[in-house]
Amino acid sequence: MDVQALYQQKRVNALDALKLVKDGDTIIVPTGAGEPPQLLTALSEERRRFHDVRVSQILTLRKFGYMDPETAEHVRHVAFFLGSPTRPGAQGGWVDFVPNHFSEIPSLIERDYYPSDVVFSMASPMDKHGYFSLSLAPDYTMAAVKKARAVVLEVNPNVPFAYGNCHVHISEVAALVESQDPVIAVGLPEIGPLQEAIAKYVADLIEDGSTLQIGYGGIPDAVVVQLKNKHDLGIHTEMIGDGIMALVENGNVTNRKKTFMPGKMLATFALGSNKLYEFMDHNPEVAMHPVDTTNDPFVAAQNDKLVSINATMQIDFLGQCGSESLGAKPHSGTGGQLDFVRAANRSKGGKSFIVLPSTAKDDTISRIVPTLTAGTHVSTTKNDINYVVTEYGVAQLRGKPVHQRVRDLIAIAHPKFRDELTEQAKAMKLW
């Protein structure tokens, strides 16, 4: 097989690639930086000539033109997780939302619970054997490639060629579009004194030799900064970002003590700076795998001393976490939070941390509450919760009866709300 000849045969421009899309199709797009801007811009420009086409993705970073309530009957976004470009549409009813655990999206596709007609994805340049690397997000995209009628790749020299189960052969590709634009870069979240205070409590409980899953956000990234004195850490996570890269460069991450795939750091999507993408390129220590490998609780738990760090917006006296909605109003999604909470609970010596500031809206609202706001989507359940951390301390809830959970949570609430929370607990017969 002459892979270079095949490559040349399949090169088209973005508008011609749209000929592979039919009315009624579902287009699967990877997470975050894996979204192909040329293809989605072309689809946006031509959206009115389609009918009932859906674009499905777990985290959109750009607001493309097709995200338009006036043309949703032509091309409609279907979100597995909401970000700032898609949140208004979900709250307004013209973006659909599919509840899911991130780890299970591949099986939804494989079992035909969710369609995959066409795949649009960013990809690295082809190697001499005819393989492209979907390094930025193999996530559920690898499962979609196997089911799709047509796979269209946006090939870009700025996309790293990574190792792992993230490769697509030229023979599987229907069309190629070439681009030269820089991969979208995302900076680190802002870290202030509050985030640092919470991070210090978490870091003090992380032992040398632990394997880390670190979510995105100010508090998880503040934890990374606090780990510069730890040794022989490993990485088995959903997202690889600049914070993890900094720990590798500082010598804190060696992956030597991992008990699942030692010597390798695993992730299912990358999101960070151009330096991160360069770090990933042909790096034998980085292994990018589908999300049903990285996030499956059974697989991730094969790492001893697995530590998961994720954020929530509200927690009630039982330990239920509302991490994805403001009451009934959708805000984000479950993502991989519960995947890794359960993985850490199964892991020998594992620890799961749910982190949150004690208050919201300039200290006028307590995030620790007797009951979740009506309509709140429960992300981590009362049966799965382990450590809860605010800027006022740590509450370990696993195995504790409700009355003890209540006392421990009130102890880490903001002091101005502790008396009120205590009276509410007494009224509920929980004190």
mmCIF file of C-alpha atoms in Angstrom, residues 200-383:
data_model
loop_
_atom_site.group_PDB
_atom_site.id
_atom_site.type_symbol
_atom_site.label_atom_id
_atom_site.label_comp_id
_atom_site.label_asym_id
_atom_site.label_seq_id
_atom_site.Cartn_x
_atom_site.Cartn_y
_atom_site.Cartn_z
ATOM 1 C CA LYS A 200 -2.242 23.162 51.096
ATOM 2 C CA TYR A 201 -4.683 20.905 52.989
ATOM 3 C CA VAL A 202 -4.901 18.528 50.021
ATOM 4 C CA ALA A 203 -1.157 18.451 49.328
ATOM 5 C CA ASP A 204 -0.386 17.603 52.953
ATOM 6 C CA LEU A 205 -2.431 14.402 52.557
ATOM 7 C CA ILE A 206 -0.757 13.285 49.321
ATOM 8 C CA GLU A 207 2.019 10.791 49.944
ATOM 9 C CA ASP A 208 5.187 10.213 47.958
ATOM 10 C CA GLY A 209 4.607 7.546 45.326
ATOM 11 C CA SER A 210 0.960 8.484 44.751
ATOM 12 C CA THR A 211 -0.585 8.412 41.294
ATOM 13 C CA LEU A 212 -2.580 11.550 40.494
ATOM 14 C CA GLN A 213 -5.746 12.465 38.653
ATOM 15 C CA ILE A 214 -6.034 16.231 38.588
ATOM 16 C CA GLY A 215 -9.091 18.006 37.234
ATOM 17 C CA TYR A 216 -9.091 21.424 35.594
ATOM 18 C CA GLY A 217 -9.570 24.590 37.659
ATOM 19 C CA GLY A 218 -7.944 27.016 40.035
ATOM 20 C CA ILE A 219 -7.936 24.725 43.073
ATOM 21 C CA PRO A 220 -6.625 21.558 41.343
ATOM 22 C CA ASP A 221 -3.897 23.633 39.701
ATOM 23 C CA ALA A 222 -3.062 25.215 43.051
ATOM 24 C CA VAL A 223 -2.570 21.679 44.399
ATOM 25 C CA VAL A 224 -0.023 21.017 41.646
ATOM 26 C CA VAL A 225 2.016 24.015 42.809
ATOM 27 C CA GLN A 226 2.053 22.581 46.339
ATOM 28 C CA LEU A 227 3.499 19.240 45.178
ATOM 29 C CA LYS A 228 6.988 20.493 44.320
ATOM 30 C CA ASN A 229 8.443 18.733 47.378
ATOM 31 C CA LYS A 230 6.873 15.328 46.644
ATOM 32 C CA HIS A 231 8.715 12.365 45.151
ATOM 33 C CA ASP A 232 8.020 9.587 42.644
ATOM 34 C CA LEU A 233 4.534 10.731 41.722
ATOM 35 C CA GLY A 234 2.688 9.090 38.847
ATOM 36 C CA ILE A 235 0.011 10.341 36.451
ATOM 37 C CA HIS A 236 -3.178 8.521 35.440
ATOM 38 C CA THR A 237 -5.616 11.253 34.582
ATOM 39 C CA GLU A 238 -8.225 12.451 32.150
ATOM 40 C CA MET A 239 -6.543 15.746 31.228
ATOM 41 C CA ILE A 240 -2.850 16.459 30.825
ATOM 42 C CA GLY A 241 -2.023 20.136 31.223
ATOM 43 C CA ASP A 242 0.825 22.508 31.961
ATOM 44 C CA GLY A 243 0.713 21.812 35.697
ATOM 45 C CA ILE A 244 1.481 18.140 35.180
ATOM 46 C CA MET A 245 4.217 19.015 32.677
ATOM 47 C CA ALA A 246 5.788 21.307 35.309
ATOM 48 C CA LEU A 247 5.869 18.450 37.835
ATOM 49 C CA VAL A 248 7.636 16.256 35.277
ATOM 50 C CA GLU A 249 10.190 18.947 34.537
ATOM 51 C CA ASN A 250 10.749 19.501 38.264
ATOM 52 C CA GLY A 251 11.416 15.791 38.822
ATOM 53 C CA ASN A 252 8.368 15.208 41.037
ATOM 54 C CA VAL A 253 6.670 12.914 38.509
ATOM 55 C CA THR A 254 8.707 9.834 37.618
ATOM 56 C CA ASN A 255 5.898 7.246 37.152
ATOM 57 C CA ARG A 256 8.261 4.653 38.659
ATOM 58 C CA LYS A 257 5.941 3.709 41.537
ATOM 59 C CA LYS A 258 2.811 3.266 39.427
ATOM 60 C CA THR A 259 1.288 -0.194 39.637
ATOM 61 C CA PHE A 260 -0.599 0.114 36.327
ATOM 62 C CA MET A 261 1.553 0.845 33.282
ATOM 63 C CA PRO A 262 4.591 1.995 35.291
ATOM 64 C CA GLY A 263 6.827 4.438 33.487
ATOM 65 C CA LYS A 264 3.927 5.923 31.529
ATOM 66 C CA MET A 265 1.652 8.858 32.250
ATOM 67 C CA LEU A 266 -1.854 8.251 30.896
ATOM 68 C CA ALA A 267 -4.385 10.838 29.769
ATOM 69 C CA THR A 268 -7.299 11.028 27.347
ATOM 70 C CA PHE A 269 -7.099 14.684 26.310
ATOM 71 C CA ALA A 270 -4.584 17.522 26.390
ATOM 72 C CA LEU A 271 -5.320 21.156 27.108
ATOM 73 C CA GLY A 272 -2.681 23.785 27.737
ATOM 74 C CA SER A 273 0.063 25.824 26.125
ATOM 75 C CA ASN A 274 2.039 25.306 22.944
ATOM 76 C CA LYS A 275 4.888 24.185 25.186
ATOM 77 C CA LEU A 276 2.684 21.348 26.449
ATOM 78 C CA TYR A 277 1.925 20.181 22.910
ATOM 79 C CA GLU A 278 5.648 20.240 22.086
ATOM 80 C CA PHE A 279 6.342 18.274 25.283
ATOM 81 C CA MET A 280 3.916 15.561 24.143
ATOM 82 C CA ASP A 281 5.398 15.162 20.664
ATOM 83 C CA HIS A 282 7.084 11.744 20.306
ATOM 84 C CA ASN A 283 7.497 11.617 24.098
ATOM 85 C CA PRO A 284 7.703 7.925 25.080
ATOM 86 C CA GLU A 285 6.598 8.724 28.638
ATOM 87 C CA VAL A 286 3.231 10.128 27.466
ATOM 88 C CA ALA A 287 0.499 7.639 26.514
ATOM 89 C CA MET A 288 -2.778 9.029 25.189
ATOM 90 C CA HIS A 289 -5.618 6.514 25.449
ATOM 91 C CA PRO A 290 -9.398 6.418 24.996
ATOM 92 C CA VAL A 291 -11.425 7.478 27.999
ATOM 93 C CA ASP A 292 -12.707 3.961 28.675
ATOM 94 C CA THR A 293 -9.094 3.126 29.554
ATOM 95 C CA THR A 294 -8.123 6.241 31.499
ATOM 96 C CA ASN A 295 -11.395 6.797 33.367
ATOM 97 C CA ASP A 296 -12.779 3.307 33.852
ATOM 98 C CA PRO A 297 -12.819 2.964 37.659
ATOM 99 C CA PHE A 298 -11.718 -0.685 37.476
ATOM 100 C CA VAL A 299 -8.722 0.177 35.297
ATOM 101 C CA ALA A 300 -7.655 3.365 37.085
ATOM 102 C CA ALA A 301 -7.962 1.653 40.484
ATOM 103 C CA GLN A 302 -5.201 -0.743 39.504
ATOM 104 C CA ASN A 303 -2.912 2.123 40.485
ATOM 105 C CA ASP A 304 -2.159 1.878 44.214
ATOM 106 C CA LYS A 305 -2.394 5.175 46.112
ATOM 107 C CA LEU A 306 -4.504 6.760 43.397
ATOM 108 C CA VAL A 307 -5.428 10.342 44.314
ATOM 109 C CA SER A 308 -8.295 12.157 42.580
ATOM 110 C CA ILE A 309 -8.822 15.905 42.948
ATOM 111 C CA ASN A 310 -12.026 17.472 41.632
ATOM 112 C CA ALA A 311 -14.134 20.531 42.376
ATOM 113 C CA THR A 312 -17.797 20.986 43.244
ATOM 114 C CA MET A 313 -20.119 23.944 43.628
ATOM 115 C CA GLN A 314 -22.296 22.760 46.532
ATOM 116 C CA ILE A 315 -22.400 19.894 49.049
ATOM 117 C CA ASP A 316 -25.190 18.923 51.428
ATOM 118 C CA PHE A 317 -25.228 17.350 54.886
ATOM 119 C CA LEU A 318 -25.385 13.833 53.422
ATOM 120 C CA GLY A 319 -22.276 14.418 51.297
ATOM 121 C CA GLN A 320 -24.046 14.777 47.956
ATOM 122 C CA CYS A 321 -22.124 17.023 45.553
ATOM 123 C CA GLY A 322 -23.771 19.288 43.007
ATOM 124 C CA SER A 323 -20.885 19.899 40.617
ATOM 125 C CA GLU A 324 -22.655 20.533 37.323
ATOM 126 C CA SER A 325 -25.760 22.687 37.733
ATOM 127 C CA LEU A 326 -26.991 25.776 39.554
ATOM 128 C CA GLY A 327 -30.224 24.341 40.852
ATOM 129 C CA ALA A 328 -31.965 22.983 37.764
ATOM 130 C CA LYS A 329 -29.974 25.277 35.433
ATOM 131 C CA PRO A 330 -27.293 23.215 33.634
ATOM 132 C CA HIS A 331 -23.748 24.537 33.971
ATOM 133 C CA SER A 332 -21.230 21.835 32.966
ATOM 134 C CA GLY A 333 -21.619 18.046 33.262
ATOM 135 C CA THR A 334 -20.516 15.009 35.231
ATOM 136 C CA GLY A 335 -17.398 14.559 33.133
ATOM 137 C CA GLY A 336 -14.960 12.210 34.820
ATOM 138 C CA GLN A 337 -15.574 13.286 38.404
ATOM 139 C CA LEU A 338 -17.432 10.218 39.632
ATOM 140 C CA ASP A 339 -15.263 7.929 37.471
ATOM 141 C CA PHE A 340 -12.196 8.947 39.456
ATOM 142 C CA VAL A 341 -13.915 9.231 42.834
ATOM 143 C CA ARG A 342 -14.892 5.580 42.482
ATOM 144 C CA ALA A 343 -11.467 4.631 41.131
ATOM 145 C CA ALA A 344 -9.723 6.229 44.125
ATOM 146 C CA ASN A 345 -12.127 4.487 46.504
ATOM 147 C CA ARG A 346 -11.217 1.115 44.927
ATOM 148 C CA SER A 347 -7.486 1.822 44.850
ATOM 149 C CA LYS A 348 -5.268 0.355 47.558
ATOM 150 C CA GLY A 349 -4.378 3.395 49.664
ATOM 151 C CA GLY A 350 -6.373 5.675 47.363
ATOM 152 C CA LYS A 351 -7.841 9.045 48.338
ATOM 153 C CA SER A 352 -10.530 11.094 46.636
ATOM 154 C CA PHE A 353 -10.716 14.840 47.288
ATOM 155 C CA ILE A 354 -13.695 17.041 46.494
ATOM 156 C CA VAL A 355 -12.645 20.685 46.872
ATOM 157 C CA LEU A 356 -14.705 23.859 47.086
ATOM 158 C CA PRO A 357 -14.581 27.362 48.567
ATOM 159 C CA SER A 358 -16.794 27.566 51.645
ATOM 160 C CA THR A 359 -18.906 30.423 50.207
ATOM 161 C CA ALA A 360 -20.117 32.045 47.004
ATOM 162 C CA LYS A 361 -21.098 35.586 45.990
ATOM 163 C CA ASP A 362 -18.699 37.464 48.285
ATOM 164 C CA ASP A 363 -19.368 35.323 51.351
ATOM 165 C CA THR A 364 -23.148 35.800 51.170
ATOM 166 C CA ILE A 365 -24.001 32.167 50.382
ATOM 167 C CA SER A 366 -22.707 29.005 52.043
ATOM 168 C CA ARG A 367 -21.701 26.244 49.655
ATOM 169 C CA ILE A 368 -22.180 23.730 52.487
ATOM 170 C CA VAL A 369 -25.947 23.383 52.812
ATOM 171 C CA PRO A 370 -28.507 21.182 54.602
ATOM 172 C CA THR A 371 -29.984 20.041 51.265
ATOM 173 C CA LEU A 372 -28.922 20.739 47.706
ATOM 174 C CA THR A 373 -30.810 23.514 45.942
ATOM 175 C CA ALA A 374 -33.969 22.119 44.359
ATOM 176 C CA GLY A 375 -33.283 20.604 40.963
ATOM 177 C CA THR A 376 -29.519 20.309 41.448
ATOM 178 C CA HIS A 377 -27.893 17.515 39.436
ATOM 179 C CA VAL A 378 -26.047 15.194 41.847
ATOM 180 C CA SER A 379 -22.552 14.453 40.514
ATOM 181 C CA THR A 380 -20.833 12.590 43.356
ATOM 182 C CA THR A 381 -23.202 10.651 45.591
ATOM 183 C CA LYS A 382 -23.367 10.319 49.361
ATOM 184 C CA ASN A 383 -22.173 6.719 49.016
#
